[in-house]
PDB file of C-alpha atoms in Angstrom:
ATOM      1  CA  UNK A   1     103.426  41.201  82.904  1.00 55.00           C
ATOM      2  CA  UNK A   2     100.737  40.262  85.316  1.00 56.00           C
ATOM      3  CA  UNK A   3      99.463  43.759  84.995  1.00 60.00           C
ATOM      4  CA  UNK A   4      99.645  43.719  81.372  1.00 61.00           C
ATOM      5  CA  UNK A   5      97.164  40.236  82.196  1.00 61.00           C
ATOM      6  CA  UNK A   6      95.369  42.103  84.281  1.00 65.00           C
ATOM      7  CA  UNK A   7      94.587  44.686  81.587  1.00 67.00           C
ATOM      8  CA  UNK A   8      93.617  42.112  79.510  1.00 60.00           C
ATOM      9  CA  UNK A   9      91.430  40.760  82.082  1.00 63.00           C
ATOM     10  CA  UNK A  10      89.262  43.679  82.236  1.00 69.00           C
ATOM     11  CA  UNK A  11      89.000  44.133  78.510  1.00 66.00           C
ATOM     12  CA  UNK A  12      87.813  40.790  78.276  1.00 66.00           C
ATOM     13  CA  UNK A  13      85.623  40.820  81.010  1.00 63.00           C
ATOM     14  CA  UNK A  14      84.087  44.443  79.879  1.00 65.00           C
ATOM     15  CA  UNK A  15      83.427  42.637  76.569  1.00 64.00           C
ATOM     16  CA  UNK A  16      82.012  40.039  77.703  1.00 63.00           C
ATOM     17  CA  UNK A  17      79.745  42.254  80.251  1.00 61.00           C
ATOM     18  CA  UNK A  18      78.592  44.464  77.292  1.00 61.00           C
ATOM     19  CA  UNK A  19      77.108  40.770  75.140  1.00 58.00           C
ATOM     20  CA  UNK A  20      76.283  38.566  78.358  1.00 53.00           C
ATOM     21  CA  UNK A  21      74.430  41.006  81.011  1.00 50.00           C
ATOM     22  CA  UNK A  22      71.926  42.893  79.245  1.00 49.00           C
ATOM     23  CA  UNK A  23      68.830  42.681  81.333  1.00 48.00           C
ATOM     24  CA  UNK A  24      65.381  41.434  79.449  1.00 45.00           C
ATOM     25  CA  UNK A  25      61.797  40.807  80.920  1.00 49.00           C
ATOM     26  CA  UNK A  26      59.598  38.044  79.179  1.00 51.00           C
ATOM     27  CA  UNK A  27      58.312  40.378  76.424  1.00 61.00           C
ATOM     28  CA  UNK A  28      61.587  40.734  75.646  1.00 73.00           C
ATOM     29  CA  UNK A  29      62.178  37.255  75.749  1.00 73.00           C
ATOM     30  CA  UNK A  30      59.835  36.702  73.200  1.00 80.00           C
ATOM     31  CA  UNK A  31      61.065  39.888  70.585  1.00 88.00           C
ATOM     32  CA  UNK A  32      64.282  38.050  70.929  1.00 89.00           C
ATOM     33  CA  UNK A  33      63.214  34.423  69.835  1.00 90.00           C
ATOM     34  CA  UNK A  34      60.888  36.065  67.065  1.00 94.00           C
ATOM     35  CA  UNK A  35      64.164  37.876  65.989  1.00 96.00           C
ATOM     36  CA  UNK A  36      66.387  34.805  65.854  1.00 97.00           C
ATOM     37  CA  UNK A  37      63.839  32.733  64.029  1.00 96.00           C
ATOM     38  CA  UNK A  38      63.370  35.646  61.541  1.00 97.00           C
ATOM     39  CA  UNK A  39      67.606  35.533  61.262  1.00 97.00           C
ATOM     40  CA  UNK A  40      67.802  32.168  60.493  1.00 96.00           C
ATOM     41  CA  UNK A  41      64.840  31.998  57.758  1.00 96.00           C
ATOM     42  CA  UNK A  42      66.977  35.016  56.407  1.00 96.00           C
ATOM     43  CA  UNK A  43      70.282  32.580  56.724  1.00 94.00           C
ATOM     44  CA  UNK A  44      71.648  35.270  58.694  1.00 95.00           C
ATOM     45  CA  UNK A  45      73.045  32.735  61.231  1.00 96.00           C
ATOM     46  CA  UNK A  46      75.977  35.199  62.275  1.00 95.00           C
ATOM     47  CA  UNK A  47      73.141  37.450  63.539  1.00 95.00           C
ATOM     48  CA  UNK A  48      70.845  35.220  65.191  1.00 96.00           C
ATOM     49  CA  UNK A  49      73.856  33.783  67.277  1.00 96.00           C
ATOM     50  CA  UNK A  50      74.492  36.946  68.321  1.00 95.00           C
ATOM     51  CA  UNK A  51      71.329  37.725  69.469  1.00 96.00           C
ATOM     52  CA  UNK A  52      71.118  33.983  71.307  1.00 96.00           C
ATOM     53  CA  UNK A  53      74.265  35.676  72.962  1.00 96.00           C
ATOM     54  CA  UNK A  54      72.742  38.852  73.976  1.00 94.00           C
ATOM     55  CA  UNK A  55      70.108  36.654  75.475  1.00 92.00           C
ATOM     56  CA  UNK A  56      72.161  36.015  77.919  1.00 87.00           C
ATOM     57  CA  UNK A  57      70.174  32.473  78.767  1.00 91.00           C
ATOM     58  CA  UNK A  58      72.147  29.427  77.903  1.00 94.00           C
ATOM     59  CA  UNK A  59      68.438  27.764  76.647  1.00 94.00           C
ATOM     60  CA  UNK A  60      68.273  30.044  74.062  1.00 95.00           C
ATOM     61  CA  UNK A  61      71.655  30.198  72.698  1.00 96.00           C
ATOM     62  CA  UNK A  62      71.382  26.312  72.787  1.00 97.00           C
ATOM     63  CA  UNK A  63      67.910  26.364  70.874  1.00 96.00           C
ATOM     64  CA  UNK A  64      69.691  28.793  68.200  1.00 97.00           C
ATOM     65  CA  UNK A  65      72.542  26.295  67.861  1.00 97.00           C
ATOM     66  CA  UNK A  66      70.257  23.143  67.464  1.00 96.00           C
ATOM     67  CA  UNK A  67      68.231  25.656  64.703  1.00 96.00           C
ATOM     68  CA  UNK A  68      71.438  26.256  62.648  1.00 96.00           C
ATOM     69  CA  UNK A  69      73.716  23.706  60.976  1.00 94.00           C
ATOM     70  CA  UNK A  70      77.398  24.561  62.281  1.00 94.00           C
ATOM     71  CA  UNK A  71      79.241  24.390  58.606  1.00 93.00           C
ATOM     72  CA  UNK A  72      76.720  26.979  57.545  1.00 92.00           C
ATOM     73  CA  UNK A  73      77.619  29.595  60.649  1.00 94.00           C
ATOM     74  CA  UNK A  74      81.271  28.863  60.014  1.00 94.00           C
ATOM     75  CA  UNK A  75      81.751  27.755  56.110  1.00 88.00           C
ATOM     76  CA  UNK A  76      82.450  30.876  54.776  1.00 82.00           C
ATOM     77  CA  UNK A  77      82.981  33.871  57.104  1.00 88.00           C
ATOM     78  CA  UNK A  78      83.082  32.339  60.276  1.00 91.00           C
ATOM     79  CA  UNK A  79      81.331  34.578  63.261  1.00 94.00           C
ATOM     80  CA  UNK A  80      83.676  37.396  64.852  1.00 94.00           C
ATOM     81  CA  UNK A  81      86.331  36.281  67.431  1.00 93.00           C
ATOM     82  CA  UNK A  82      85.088  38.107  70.049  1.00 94.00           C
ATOM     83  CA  UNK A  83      81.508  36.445  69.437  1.00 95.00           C
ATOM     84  CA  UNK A  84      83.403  33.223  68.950  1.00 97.00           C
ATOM     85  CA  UNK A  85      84.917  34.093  72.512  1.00 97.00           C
ATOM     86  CA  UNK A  86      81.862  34.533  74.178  1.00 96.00           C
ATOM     87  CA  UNK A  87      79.931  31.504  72.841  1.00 97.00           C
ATOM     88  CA  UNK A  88      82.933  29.381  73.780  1.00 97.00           C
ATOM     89  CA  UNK A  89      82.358  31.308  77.355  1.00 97.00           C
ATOM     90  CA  UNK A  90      78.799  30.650  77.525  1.00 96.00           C
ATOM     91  CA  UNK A  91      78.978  27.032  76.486  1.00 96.00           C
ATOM     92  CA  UNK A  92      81.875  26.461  79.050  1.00 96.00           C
ATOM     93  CA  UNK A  93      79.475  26.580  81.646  1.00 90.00           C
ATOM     94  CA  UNK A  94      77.499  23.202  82.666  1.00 90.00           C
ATOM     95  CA  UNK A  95      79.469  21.398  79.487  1.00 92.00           C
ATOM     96  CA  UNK A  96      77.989  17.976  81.166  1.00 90.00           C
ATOM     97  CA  UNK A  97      74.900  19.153  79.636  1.00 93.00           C
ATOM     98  CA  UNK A  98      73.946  19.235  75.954  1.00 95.00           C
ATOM     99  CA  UNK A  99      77.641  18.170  75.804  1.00 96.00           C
ATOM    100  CA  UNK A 100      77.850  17.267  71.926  1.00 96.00           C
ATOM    101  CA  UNK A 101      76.027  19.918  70.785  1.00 97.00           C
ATOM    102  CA  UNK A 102      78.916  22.268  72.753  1.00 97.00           C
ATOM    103  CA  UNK A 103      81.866  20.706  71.553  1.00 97.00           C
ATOM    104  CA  UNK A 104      80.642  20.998  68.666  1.00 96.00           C
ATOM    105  CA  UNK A 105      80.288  24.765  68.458  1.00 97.00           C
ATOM    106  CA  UNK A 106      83.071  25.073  71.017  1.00 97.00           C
ATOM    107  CA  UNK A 107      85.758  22.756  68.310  1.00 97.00           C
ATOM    108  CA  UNK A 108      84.299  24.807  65.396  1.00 97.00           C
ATOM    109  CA  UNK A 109      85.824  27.893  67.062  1.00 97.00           C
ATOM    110  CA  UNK A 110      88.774  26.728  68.271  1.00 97.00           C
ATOM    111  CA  UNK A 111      89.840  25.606  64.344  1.00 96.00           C
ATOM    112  CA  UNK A 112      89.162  29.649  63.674  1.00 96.00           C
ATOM    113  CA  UNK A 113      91.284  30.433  66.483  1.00 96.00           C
ATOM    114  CA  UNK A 114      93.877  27.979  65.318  1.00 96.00           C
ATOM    115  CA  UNK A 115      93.523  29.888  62.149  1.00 95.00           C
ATOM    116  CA  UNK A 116      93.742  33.169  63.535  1.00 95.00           C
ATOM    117  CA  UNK A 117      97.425  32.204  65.075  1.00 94.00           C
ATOM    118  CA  UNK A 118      98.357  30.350  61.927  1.00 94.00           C
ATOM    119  CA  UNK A 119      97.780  33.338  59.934  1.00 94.00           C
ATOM    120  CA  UNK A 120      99.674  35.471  62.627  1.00 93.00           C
ATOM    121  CA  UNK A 121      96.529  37.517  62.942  1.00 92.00           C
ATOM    122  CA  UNK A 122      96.234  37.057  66.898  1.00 90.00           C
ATOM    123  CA  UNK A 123      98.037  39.939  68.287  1.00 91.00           C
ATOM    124  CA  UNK A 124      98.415  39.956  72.104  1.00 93.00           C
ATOM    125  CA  UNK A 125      94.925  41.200  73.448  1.00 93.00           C
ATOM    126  CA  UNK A 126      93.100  38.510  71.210  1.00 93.00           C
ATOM    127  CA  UNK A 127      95.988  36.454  72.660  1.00 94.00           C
ATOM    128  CA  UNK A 128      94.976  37.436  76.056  1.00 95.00           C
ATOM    129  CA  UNK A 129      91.281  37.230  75.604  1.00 96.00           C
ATOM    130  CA  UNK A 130      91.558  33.473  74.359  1.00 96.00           C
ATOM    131  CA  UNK A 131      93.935  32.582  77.303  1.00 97.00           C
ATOM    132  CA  UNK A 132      91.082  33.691  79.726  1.00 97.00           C
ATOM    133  CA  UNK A 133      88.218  32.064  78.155  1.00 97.00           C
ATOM    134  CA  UNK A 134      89.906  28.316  76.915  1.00 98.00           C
ATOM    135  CA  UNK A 135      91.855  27.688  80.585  1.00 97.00           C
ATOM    136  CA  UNK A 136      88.478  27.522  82.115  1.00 97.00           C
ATOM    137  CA  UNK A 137      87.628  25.371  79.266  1.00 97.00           C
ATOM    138  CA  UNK A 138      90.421  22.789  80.068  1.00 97.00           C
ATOM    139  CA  UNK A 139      89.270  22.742  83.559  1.00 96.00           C
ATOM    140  CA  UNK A 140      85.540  22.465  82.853  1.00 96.00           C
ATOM    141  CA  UNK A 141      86.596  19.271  80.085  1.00 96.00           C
ATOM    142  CA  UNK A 142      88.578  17.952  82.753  1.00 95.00           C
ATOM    143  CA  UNK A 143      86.238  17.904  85.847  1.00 94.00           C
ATOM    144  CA  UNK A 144      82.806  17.467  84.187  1.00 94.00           C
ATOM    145  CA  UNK A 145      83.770  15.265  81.065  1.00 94.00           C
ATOM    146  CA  UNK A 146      86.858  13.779  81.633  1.00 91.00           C
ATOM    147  CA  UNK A 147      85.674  10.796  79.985  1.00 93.00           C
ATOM    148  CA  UNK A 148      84.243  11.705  76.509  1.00 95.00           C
ATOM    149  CA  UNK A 149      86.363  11.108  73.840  1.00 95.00           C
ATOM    150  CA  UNK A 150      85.369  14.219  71.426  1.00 95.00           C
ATOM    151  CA  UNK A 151      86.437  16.273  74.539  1.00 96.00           C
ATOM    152  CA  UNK A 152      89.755  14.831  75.157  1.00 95.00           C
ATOM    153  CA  UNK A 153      90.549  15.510  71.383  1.00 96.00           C
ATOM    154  CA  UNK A 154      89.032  19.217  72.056  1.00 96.00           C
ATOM    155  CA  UNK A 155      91.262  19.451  74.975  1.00 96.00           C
ATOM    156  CA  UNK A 156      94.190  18.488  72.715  1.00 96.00           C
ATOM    157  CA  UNK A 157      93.735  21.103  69.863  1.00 96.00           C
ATOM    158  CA  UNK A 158      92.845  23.869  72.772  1.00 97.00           C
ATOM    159  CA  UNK A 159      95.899  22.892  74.858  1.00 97.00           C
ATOM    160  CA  UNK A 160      97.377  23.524  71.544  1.00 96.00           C
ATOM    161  CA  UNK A 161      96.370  26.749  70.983  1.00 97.00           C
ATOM    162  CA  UNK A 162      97.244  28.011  74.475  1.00 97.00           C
ATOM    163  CA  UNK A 163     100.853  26.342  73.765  1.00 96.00           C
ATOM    164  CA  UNK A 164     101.342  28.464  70.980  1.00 94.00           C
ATOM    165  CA  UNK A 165      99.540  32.309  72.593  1.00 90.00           C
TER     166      UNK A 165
END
């Protein structure tokens, strides 16, 4: 089993790698904020959160997020699960910071992943994949907001998930 985990692990991780550590210089910097602005004037919020992704610079994923209303990215085909997996990721880190805006996002996706199980659709990578990137999640709710109420109810519905994967 713990090499089946293991397995997982590297999956995950190689996913992860491929959207989070692409290396840009500040002209770059700028194609990719002229891109995402150009996305969401288009409505084509799916895209420009992937591209804050790419980014790989919390700031600018943040500054997509703030640019998009969250019911539009997720009313009627919400974003990928492995995108959804990597914003969670991303927004795990320093979740003191711009903490509402986070949970936000970060609840949005876990009532797609609660979906996902419902619907029997999570088969045991996606399993796998979610395990690794919502523990850290409980730990980062737990030692940098234990206090904030929206959190505690995240914690909840992601404790929840991991219950049931």
């Amino acid at each position: 089993s713990s090499g089946i985990n293991a397995e997982y692990g590297e999956r995950v991780n190689s996913h992860l790698n491929d959207i989070m550590n692409l290396k840009r210089n500040s002209s770059d910097e700028e194609d990719t904020q002229a891109k995402i602005t150009t996305l969401i004037r288009q409505c084509n919020y799916q895209g420009a959160v992937y591209e804050a992704l790419c980014a790989t610079d919390i700031t600018v994923l943040l500054e997509t997020c703030r640019m998009i209303d969250p019911e539009q990215l997720f009313a009627i085909r919400p974003p990928s699960r492995e995108t959804l997996l990597c914003l969670v990721h991303q927004m795990t880190e320093d979740l003191h910071e711009e903490t509402d805006l986070k949970l936000e996002y970060i609840g949005r996706s876990a009532m797609v992943f609660q979906k996902v199980i419902r619907e029997g659709h999570a088969d045991e990578e996606l399993r796998g994949q979610m395990s690794m990137v919502l523990r850290p999640l409980l730990i980062a709710i737990d030692e940098r907001i234990p206090r904030n109420s929206t959190a505690r109810m995240l914690k909840l519905a992601v404790q929840s998930i991991l219950d049931q994967i």
